[in-house]
Coordinates of C-alpha atoms in Angstrom, one line a residue:
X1 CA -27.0 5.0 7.0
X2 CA -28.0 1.7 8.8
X3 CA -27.4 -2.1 8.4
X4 CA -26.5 -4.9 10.8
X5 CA -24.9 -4.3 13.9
X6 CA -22.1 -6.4 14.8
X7 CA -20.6 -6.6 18.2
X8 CA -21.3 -2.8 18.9
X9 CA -20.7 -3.1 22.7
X10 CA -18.7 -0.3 23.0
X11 CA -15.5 -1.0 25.7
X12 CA -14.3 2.2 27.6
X13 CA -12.2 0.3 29.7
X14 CA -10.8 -1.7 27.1
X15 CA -9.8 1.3 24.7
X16 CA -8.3 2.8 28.3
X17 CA -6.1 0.0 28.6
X18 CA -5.0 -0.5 24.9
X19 CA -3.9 3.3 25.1
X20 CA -1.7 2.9 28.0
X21 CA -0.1 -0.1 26.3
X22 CA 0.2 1.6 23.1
X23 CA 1.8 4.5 24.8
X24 CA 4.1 2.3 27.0
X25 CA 7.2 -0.4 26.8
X26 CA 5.1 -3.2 25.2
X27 CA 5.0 -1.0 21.8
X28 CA 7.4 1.1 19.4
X29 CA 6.4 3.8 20.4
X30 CA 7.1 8.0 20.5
X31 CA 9.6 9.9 22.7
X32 CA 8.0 8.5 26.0
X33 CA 9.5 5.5 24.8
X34 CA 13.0 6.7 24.2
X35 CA 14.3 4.7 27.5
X36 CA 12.7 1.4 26.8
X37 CA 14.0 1.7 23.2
X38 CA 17.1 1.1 23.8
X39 CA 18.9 -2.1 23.1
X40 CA 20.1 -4.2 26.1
X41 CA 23.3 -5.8 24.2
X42 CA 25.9 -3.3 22.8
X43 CA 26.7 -5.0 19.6
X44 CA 30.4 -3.4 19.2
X45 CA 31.8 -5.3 21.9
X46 CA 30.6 -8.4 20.3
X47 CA 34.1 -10.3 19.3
X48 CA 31.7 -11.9 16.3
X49 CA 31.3 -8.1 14.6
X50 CA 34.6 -6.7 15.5
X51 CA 35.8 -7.7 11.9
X52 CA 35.6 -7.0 8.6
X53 CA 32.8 -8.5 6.5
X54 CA 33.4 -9.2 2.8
X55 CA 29.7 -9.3 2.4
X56 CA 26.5 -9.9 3.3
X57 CA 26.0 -12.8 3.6
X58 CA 29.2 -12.9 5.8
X59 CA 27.0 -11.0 8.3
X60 CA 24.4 -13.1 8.8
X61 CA 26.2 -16.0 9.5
X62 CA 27.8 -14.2 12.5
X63 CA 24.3 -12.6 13.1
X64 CA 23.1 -17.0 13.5
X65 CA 26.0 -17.2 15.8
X66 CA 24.1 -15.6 18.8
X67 CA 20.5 -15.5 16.8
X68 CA 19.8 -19.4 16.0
X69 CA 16.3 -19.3 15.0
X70 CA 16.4 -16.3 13.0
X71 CA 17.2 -17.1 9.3
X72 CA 14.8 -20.2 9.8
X73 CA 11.6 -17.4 10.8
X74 CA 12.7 -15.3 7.5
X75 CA 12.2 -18.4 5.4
X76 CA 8.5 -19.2 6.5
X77 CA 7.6 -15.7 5.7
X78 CA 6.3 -13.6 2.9
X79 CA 8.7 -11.4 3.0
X80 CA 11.3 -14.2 2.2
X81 CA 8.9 -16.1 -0.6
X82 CA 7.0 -13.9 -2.3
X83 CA 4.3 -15.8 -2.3
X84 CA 0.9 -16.4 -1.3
X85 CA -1.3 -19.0 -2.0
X86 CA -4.5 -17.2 -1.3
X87 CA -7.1 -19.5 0.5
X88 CA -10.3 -18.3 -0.7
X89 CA -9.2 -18.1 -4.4
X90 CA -6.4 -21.1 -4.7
X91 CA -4.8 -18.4 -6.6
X92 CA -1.1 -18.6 -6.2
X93 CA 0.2 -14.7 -5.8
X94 CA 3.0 -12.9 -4.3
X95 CA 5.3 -10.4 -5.9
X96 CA 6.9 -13.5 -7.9
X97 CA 3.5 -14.0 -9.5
X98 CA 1.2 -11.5 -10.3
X99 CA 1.7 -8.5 -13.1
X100 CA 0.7 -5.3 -11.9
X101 CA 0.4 -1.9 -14.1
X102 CA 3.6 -0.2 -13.1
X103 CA 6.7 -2.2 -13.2
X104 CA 4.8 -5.2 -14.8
X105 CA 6.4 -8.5 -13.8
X106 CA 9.7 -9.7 -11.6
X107 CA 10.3 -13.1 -14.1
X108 CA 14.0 -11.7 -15.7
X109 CA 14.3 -8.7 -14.1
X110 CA 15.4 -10.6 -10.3
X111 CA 18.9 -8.0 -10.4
X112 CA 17.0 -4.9 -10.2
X113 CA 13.3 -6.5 -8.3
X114 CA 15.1 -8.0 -5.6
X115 CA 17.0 -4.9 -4.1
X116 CA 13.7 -4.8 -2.0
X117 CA 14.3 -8.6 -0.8
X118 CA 15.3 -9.6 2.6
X119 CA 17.6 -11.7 1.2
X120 CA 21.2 -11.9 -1.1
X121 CA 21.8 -12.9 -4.3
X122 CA 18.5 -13.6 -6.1
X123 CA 19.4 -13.0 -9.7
X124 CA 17.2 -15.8 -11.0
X125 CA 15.4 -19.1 -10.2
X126 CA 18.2 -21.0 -9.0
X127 CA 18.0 -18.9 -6.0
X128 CA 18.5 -21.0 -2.8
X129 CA 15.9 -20.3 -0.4
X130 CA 16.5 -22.9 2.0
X131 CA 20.2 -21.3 2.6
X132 CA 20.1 -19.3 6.0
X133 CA 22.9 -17.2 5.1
X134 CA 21.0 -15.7 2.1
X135 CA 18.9 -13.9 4.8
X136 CA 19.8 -9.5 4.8
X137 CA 19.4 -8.7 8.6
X138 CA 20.5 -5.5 8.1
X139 CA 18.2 -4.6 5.8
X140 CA 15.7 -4.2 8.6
X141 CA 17.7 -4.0 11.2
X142 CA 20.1 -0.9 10.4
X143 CA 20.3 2.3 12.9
X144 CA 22.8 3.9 11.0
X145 CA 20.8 4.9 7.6
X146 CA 23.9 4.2 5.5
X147 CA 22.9 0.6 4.4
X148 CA 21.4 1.0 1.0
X149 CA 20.7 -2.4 -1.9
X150 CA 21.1 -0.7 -4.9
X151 CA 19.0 -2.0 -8.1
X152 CA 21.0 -4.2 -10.5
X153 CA 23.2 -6.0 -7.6
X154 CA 20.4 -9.2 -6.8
X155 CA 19.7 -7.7 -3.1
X156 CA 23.5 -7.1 -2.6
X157 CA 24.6 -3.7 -1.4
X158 CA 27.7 -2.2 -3.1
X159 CA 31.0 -3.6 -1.8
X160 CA 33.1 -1.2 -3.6
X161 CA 32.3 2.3 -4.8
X162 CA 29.8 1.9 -7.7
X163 CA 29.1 4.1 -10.5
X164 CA 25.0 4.3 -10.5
X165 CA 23.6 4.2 -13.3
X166 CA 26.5 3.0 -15.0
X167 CA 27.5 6.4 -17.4
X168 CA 26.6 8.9 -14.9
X169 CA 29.5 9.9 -13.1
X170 CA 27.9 9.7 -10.0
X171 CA 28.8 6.7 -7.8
X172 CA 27.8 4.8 -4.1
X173 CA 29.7 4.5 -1.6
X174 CA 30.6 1.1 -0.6
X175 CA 28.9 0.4 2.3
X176 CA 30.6 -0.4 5.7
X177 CA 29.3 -3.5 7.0
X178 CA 31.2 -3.5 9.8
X179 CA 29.8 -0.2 11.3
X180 CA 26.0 -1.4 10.3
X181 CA 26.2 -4.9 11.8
X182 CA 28.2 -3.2 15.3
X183 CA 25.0 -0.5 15.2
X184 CA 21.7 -2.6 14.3
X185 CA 18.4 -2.5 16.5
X186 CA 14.4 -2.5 15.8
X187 CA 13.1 -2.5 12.5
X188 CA 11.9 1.8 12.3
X189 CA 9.9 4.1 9.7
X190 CA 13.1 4.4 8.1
X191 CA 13.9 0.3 7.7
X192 CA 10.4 -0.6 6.3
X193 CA 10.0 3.1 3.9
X194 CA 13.3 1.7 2.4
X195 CA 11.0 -0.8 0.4
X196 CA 7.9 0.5 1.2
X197 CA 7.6 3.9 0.4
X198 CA 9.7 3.3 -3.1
X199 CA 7.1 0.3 -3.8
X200 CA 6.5 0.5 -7.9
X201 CA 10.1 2.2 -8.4
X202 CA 10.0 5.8 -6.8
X203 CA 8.7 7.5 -3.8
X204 CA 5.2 7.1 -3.5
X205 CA 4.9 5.6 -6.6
X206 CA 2.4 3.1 -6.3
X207 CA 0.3 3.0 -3.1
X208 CA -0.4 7.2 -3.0
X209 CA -0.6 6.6 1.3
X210 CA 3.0 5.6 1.4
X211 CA 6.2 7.4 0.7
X212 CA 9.4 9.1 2.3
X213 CA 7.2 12.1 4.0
X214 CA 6.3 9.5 6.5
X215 CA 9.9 8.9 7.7
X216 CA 9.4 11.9 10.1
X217 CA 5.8 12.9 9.6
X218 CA 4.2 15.9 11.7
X219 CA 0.5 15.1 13.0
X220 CA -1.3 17.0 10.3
X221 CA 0.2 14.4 7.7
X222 CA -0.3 11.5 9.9
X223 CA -1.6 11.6 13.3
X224 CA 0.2 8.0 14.6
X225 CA 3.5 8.7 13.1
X226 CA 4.2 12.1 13.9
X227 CA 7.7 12.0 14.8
X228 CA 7.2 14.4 17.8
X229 CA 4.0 13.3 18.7
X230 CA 3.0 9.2 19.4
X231 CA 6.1 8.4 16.5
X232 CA 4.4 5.3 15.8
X233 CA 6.7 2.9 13.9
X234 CA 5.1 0.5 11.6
X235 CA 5.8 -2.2 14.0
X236 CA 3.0 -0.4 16.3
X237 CA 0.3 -1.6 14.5
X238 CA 2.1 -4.7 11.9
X239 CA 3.2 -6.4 15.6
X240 CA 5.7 -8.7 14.0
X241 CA 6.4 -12.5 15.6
X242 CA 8.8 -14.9 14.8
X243 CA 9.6 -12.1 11.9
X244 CA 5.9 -12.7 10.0
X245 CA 4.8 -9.6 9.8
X246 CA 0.6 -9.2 10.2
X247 CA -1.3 -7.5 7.4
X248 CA -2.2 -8.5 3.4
X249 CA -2.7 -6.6 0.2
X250 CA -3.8 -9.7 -1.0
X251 CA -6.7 -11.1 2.0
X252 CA -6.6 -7.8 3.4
X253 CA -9.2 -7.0 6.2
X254 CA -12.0 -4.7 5.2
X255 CA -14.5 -5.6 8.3
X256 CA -13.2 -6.2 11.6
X257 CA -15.8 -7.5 14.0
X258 CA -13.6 -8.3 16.9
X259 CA -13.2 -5.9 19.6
X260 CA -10.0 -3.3 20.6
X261 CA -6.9 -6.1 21.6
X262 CA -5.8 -6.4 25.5
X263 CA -2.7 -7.0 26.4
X264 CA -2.2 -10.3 27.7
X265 CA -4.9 -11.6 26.2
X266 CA -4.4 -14.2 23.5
X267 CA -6.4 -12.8 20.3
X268 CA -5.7 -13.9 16.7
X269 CA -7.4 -11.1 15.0
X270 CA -5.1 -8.9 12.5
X271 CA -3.6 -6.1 15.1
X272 CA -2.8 -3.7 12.2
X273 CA -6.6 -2.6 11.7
X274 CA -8.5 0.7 13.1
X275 CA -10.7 -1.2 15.8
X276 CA -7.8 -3.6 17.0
X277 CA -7.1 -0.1 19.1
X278 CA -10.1 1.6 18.9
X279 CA -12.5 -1.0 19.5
X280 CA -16.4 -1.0 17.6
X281 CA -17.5 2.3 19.1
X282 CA -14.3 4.8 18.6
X283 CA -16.0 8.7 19.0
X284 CA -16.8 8.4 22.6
X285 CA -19.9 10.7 24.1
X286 CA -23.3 11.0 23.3
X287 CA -24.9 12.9 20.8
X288 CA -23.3 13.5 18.0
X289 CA -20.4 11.2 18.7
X290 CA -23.0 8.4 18.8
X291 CA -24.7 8.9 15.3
X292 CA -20.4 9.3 13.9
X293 CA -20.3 5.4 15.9
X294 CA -23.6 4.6 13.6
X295 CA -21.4 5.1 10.2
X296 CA -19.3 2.2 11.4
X297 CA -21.2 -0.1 10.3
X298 CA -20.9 1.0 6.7
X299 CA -18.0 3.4 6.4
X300 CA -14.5 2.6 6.8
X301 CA -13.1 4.5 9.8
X302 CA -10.0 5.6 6.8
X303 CA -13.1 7.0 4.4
X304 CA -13.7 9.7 6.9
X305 CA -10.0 10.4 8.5
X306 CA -7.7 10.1 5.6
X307 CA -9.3 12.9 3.3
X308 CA -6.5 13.2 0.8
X309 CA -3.6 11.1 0.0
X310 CA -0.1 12.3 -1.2
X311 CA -0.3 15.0 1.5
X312 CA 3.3 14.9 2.4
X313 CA 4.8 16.9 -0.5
X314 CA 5.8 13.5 -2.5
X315 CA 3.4 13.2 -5.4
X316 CA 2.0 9.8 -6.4
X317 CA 2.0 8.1 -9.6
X318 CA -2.0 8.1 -11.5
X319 CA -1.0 6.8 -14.5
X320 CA 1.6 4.9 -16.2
X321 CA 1.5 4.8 -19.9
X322 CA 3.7 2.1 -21.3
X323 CA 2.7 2.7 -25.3
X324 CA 4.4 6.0 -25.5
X325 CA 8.0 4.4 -24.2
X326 CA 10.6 4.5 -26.7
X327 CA 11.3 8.3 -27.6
X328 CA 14.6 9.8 -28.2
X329 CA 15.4 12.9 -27.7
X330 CA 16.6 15.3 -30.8
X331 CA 20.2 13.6 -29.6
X332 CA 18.9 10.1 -30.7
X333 CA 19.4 9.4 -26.9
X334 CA 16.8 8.5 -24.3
X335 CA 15.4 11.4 -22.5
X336 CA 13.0 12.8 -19.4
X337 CA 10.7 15.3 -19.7
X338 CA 9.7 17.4 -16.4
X339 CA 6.9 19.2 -15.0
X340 CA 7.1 22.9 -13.9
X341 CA 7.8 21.4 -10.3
X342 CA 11.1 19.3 -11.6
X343 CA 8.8 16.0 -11.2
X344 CA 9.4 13.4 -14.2
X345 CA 6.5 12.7 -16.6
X346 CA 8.1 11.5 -19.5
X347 CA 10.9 8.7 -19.5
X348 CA 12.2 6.8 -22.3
X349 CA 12.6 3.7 -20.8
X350 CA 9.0 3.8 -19.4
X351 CA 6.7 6.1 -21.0
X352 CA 4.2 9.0 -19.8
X353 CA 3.1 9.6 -16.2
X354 CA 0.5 11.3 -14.3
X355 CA 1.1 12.6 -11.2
X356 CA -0.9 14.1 -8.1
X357 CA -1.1 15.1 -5.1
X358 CA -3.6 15.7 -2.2
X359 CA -5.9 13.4 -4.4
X360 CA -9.1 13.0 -3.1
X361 CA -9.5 9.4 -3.0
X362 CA -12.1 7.0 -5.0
X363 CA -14.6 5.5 -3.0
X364 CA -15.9 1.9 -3.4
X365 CA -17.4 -1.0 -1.4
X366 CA -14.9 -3.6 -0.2
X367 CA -15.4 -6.8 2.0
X368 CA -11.7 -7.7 1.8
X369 CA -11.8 -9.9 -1.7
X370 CA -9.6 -9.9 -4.0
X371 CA -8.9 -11.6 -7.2
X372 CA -5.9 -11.3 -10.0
X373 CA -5.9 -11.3 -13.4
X374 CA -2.9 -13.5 -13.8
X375 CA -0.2 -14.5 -16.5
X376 CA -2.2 -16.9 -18.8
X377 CA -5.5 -15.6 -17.8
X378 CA -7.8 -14.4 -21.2
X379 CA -8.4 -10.7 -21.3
X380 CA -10.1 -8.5 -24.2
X381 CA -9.3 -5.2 -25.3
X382 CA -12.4 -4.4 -26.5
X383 CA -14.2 -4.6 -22.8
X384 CA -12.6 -1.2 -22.2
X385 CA -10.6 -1.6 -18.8
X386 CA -8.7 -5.1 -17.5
X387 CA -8.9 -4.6 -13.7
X388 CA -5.3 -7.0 -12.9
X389 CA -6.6 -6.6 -9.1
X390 CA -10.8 -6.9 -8.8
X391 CA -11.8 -5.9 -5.4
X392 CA -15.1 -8.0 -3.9
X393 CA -17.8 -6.2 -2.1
X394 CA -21.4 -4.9 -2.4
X395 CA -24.1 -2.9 0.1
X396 CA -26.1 -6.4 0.9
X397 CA -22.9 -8.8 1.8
X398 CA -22.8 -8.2 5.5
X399 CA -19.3 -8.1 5.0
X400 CA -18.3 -5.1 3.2
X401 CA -17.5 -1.1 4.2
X402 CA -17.1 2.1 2.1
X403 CA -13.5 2.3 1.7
X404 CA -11.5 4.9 0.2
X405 CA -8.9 3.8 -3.0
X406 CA -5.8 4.8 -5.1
X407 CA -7.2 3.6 -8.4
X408 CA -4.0 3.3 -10.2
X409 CA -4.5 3.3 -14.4
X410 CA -2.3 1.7 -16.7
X411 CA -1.5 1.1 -20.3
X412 CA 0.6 -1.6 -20.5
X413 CA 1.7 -4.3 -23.4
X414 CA 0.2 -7.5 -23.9
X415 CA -0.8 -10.6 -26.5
X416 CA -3.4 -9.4 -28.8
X417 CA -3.7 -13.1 -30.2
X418 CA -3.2 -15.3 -27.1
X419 CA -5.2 -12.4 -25.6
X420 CA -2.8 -12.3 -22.3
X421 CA -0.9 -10.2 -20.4
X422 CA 2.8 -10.6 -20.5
X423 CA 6.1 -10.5 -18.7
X424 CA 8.7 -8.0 -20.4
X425 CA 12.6 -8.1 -19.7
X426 CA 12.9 -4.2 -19.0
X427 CA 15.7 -4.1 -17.0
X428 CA 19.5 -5.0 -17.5
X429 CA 22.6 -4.4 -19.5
X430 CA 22.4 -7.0 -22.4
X431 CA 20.8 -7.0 -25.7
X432 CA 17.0 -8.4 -25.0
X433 CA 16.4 -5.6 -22.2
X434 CA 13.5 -3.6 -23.2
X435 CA 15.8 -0.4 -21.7
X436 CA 18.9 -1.3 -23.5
X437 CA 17.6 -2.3 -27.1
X438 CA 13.8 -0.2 -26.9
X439 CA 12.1 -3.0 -29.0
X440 CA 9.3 -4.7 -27.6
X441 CA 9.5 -7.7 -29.3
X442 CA 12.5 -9.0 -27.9
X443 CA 12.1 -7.8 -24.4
X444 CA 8.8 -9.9 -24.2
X445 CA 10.2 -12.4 -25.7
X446 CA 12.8 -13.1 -23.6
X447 CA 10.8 -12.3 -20.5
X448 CA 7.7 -14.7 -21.4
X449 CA 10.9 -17.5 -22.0
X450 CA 11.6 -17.4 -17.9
X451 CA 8.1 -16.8 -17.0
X452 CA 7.7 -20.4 -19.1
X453 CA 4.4 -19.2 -20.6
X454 CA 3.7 -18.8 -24.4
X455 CA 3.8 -15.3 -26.8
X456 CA 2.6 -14.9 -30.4
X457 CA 5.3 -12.6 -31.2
X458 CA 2.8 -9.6 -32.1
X459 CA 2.7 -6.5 -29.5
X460 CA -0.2 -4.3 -28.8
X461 CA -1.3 -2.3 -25.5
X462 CA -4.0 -2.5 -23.2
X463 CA -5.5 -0.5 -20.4
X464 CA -5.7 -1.6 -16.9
X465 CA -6.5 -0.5 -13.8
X466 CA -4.9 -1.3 -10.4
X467 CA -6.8 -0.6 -6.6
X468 CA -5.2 0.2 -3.4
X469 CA -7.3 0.3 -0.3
X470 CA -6.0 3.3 1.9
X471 CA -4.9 2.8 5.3
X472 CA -2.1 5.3 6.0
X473 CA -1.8 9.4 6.2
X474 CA -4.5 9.5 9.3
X475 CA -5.1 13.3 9.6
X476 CA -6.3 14.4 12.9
X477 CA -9.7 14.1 13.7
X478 CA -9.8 18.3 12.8
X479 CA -9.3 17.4 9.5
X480 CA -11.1 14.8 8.8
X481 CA -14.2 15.1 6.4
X482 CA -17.5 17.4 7.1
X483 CA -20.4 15.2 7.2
X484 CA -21.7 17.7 3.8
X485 CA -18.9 16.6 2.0
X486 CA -20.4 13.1 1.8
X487 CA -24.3 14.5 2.6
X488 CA -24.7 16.6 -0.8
X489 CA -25.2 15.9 -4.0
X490 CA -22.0 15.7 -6.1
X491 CA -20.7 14.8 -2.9
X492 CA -17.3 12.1 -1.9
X493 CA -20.2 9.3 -2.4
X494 CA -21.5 10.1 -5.3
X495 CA -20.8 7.2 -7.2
X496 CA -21.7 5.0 -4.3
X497 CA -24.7 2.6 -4.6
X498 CA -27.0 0.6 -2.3
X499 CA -26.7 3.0 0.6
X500 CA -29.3 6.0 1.5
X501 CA -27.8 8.6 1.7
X502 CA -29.6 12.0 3.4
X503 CA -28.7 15.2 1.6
X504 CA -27.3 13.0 -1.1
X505 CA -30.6 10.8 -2.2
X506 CA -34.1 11.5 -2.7
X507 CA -37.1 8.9 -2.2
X508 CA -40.3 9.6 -3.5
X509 CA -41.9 8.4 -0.6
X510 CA -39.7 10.5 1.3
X511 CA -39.6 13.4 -0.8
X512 CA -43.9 12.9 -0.5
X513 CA -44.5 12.8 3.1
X514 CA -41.8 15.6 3.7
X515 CA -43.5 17.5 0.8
X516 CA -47.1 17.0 3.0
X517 CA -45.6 17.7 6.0
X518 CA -44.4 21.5 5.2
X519 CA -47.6 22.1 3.4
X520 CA -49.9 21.1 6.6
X521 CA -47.7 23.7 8.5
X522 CA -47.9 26.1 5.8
X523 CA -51.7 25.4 6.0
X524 CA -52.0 25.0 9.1
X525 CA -50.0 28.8 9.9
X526 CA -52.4 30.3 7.6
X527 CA -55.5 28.8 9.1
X528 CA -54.3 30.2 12.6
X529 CA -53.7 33.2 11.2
X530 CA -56.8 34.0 9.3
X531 CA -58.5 33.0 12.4
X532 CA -56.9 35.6 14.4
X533 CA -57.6 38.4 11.9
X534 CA -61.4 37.0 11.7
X535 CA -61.2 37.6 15.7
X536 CA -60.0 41.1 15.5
X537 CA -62.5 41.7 12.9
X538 CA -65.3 40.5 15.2

């Protein structure tokens, strides 16, 4: 498997020093770490947090007391927005933009969306984000574990006890804000997963390399994060400044040319890829460690070292099916229906699932490209699949690798006569919300009102598709995949064009000259021998 090389130098010396810094004080790193960890300021005998907070917000003003430039950092990044205007594209995305195949859409359902927001109080679009006390520190910044933003509450956490979901009997505590504000340090596993591993509404719902089995991971699930191993947190590799965290599902970086980073060295590269540690030449040795460095030019280091995803015991989400949403139980009441392991695949208020785990992943060229299928933008039923994410890449760019996917499938309602997606109201108490009133109709209605774009008034469905490169659940290089699970026919690649792929491919001219090559030995054995017998004879 051969194309370009690019920058193929390998570094020993660099790699060397990388590791030492990975493993010492200038990272998050694992229990060699555990002095440098700690915080130099004990915030409990800070006279601005020995008080009672009414709320959050009352928090982070005292937080701006001592941290000044803070709440302004928040507000120039992503995390704060929610948007991205993509520079290759012009396309203007971020959560508060584009639909995607499991939730669908933020546009009237803020409440419940924005309990993953850095910030309080976004319930709709009078939100105020120039207003530095709107910032949540503590969301990423909590020690304790006992700061939770429950869904419903626009990014506020409960104040009082609260009864969740309302009818249920079963209630919140109200968090102490006092005792979270007094105890708050780096953001962790734990800070991040709070979001990040409950992306698309449950644990490990959406990205399949994500969920709460990462909070303390041993090495076979992911050799970085292994709690009692290097305990990476995901400040490691996302090295945050002035509170922008690195790294993009929408430019992500599918090739990276640049070598492993040095420490004081100034180097604008994205830190958060394989080779910004690694460097261009990871398996180090000759031999058979040099034809693994060959594949780098064309495979992903994650197709080869992340074999499955959903390792952890948390299965992921396949499939959401919208259309079958809406059946009651023989109570007339909404209802779940469970698998033999407990696991939902049947809800009410969202339809069927399918769920897996250790999924082998889908494999597909990338070069880092990616283009939405956005509100307003035409899309046809009858073309069989609407891809709301289309990833770029081919064999002959230059710029693309064989990277493993999540490819996430959906069935989800849309415009059959303005032929576009749409924004449904699903979540909330009052009478247009698609989980209070099950009709369709209204909830898109109302939804398509705030996103400000038009809707027929007819419903139908339509199935998309979503793709999510992998990155995370590293197994150990033990694990990672046999060279014949790629090399074979029916193999990992199978599906995978414009590469040659021995064991997998056959070439006629190949096939020909290998063909003529065993039968001149075979000839060329029997000629020796019948010679020898002719010998003997004579």
């Amino acid at each position: 498997m051969k194309t370009n090389r690019t920058n193929r130098r390998a570094r020993p010396w660099a790699a060397a020093l990388l590791a030492a810094a990975l493993a010492g004080a200038a990272f998050q790193g694992g229990p060699a770490l555990a002095a440098t960890k700690a915080s130099t300021a004990d915030h409990t005998k800070f006279k601005e947090l020995q008080q009672g907070f009414a709320s959050g917000p009352d928090v982070t003003k005292a937080c701006l007391i001592c941290h000044t430039e803070a709440a302004k950092q928040v507000h120039n990044t992503k995390h704060w927005s929610w948007e991205f205007l993509n520079p290759a594209t012009d396309q203007k995305l971020g959560k508060k933009n584009v639909i995607n195949n499991f939730c669908i859409s933020i546009p009237s359902n803020y409440p419940f969306c924005t309990s993953c927001h850095v910030g309080y109080g976004w319930k709709d679009a009078s939100f105020d984000f120039t207003a530095e006390q709107n910032v949540d520190c503590l969301v990423c910044h909590d020690t304790t574990g006992s700061y939770r933003k429950l869904p419903g509450l626009a990014g506020h956490p409960p104040y009082q006890d609260t009864e969740i979901p309302p009818g249920s009997g079963k209630f919140a505590k109200a968090v102490d804000l006092t005792k979270v504000a007094q105890k708050v340090g780096r953001s962790s596993r734990d800070t991040c997963g709070t979001c990040h591993f409950f992306g698309g509404g449950g644990d490990g719902v959406k990205h399949g390399d994500m969920d709460s089995s990462l909070a303390a991971p041993d090495k076979e699930l992911d050799v970085h994060m292994d709690a009692t191993g290097l305990d990476f947190s995901c400040g490691t590799c996302h090295r945050t400044s002035s509170h922008d965290v690195p790294g993009s599902r929408y430019t992500p970086v599918a090739r990276d040319t640049e070598g492993a980073h040095i420490p004081g060295r100034a180097d604008d590269s994205l830190p958060a890829t394989c080779p910004a540690c690694h460097g261009q030449a990871p398996h180090k040795g000759g031999g058979h460690a040099a034809k693994l460095n060959d594949h780098t030019d064309v495979v992903a280091c994650q197709t080869c070292h992340i074999p499955e995803i959903a390792r952890g015991g948390v299965a992921t989400k396949m499939s959401w099916d919208w259309s079958t949403a809406g059946q009651m139980g023989p109570d007339g009441k909404p209802m779940l229906k469970k698998d033999e392991a407990g696991r939902v695949i049947y809800d009410s208020k969202k339809g069927d699932f399918v769920l897996g785990e250790n999924v082998v992943p889908e494999y597909r060229w990338f070069n880092g490209e990616v283009t939405y299928t956005l509100l307003g933008d035409k899309v046809d039923k009858d073309s069989g699949v609407t891809r709301i994410n289309r990833l770029g890449g081919s064999a002959d760019d230059g710029k693309s690798l064989i990277w493993p996917m999540k490819v996430f499938v959906g069935v989800q309602p849309y415009d059959p006569v303005n032929r576009t997606l749409v924004t449904p109201h699903t979540a909330g108490n009052d009478d247009t919300a698609y989980w209070k009133n099950f009709g369709w109709e209204k909830a898109i209605k109302t939804g398509m009102q705030v996103s400000g774009a038009p809707f027929s008034g007819e419903v139908d469905f339509i199935r998309t598709e979503m793709s999510w490169p992998i990155t995370h659940m590293v197994a150990p290089k033990e694990n990672a995949v046999r060279c014949a699970e790629c090399h074979m026919r029916g193999g990992r690649l199978e599906k995978v064009g414009g590469v040659y792929i021995p064991g997998r491919d056959a070439h006629p001219l190949v096939d020909l000259f290998g063909w003529l090559m065993a039968g001149g030995a075979l000839l060329g054995a029997l000629a020796h021998g019948g010679l020898r017998i002719l010998r003997r004879k004579g």
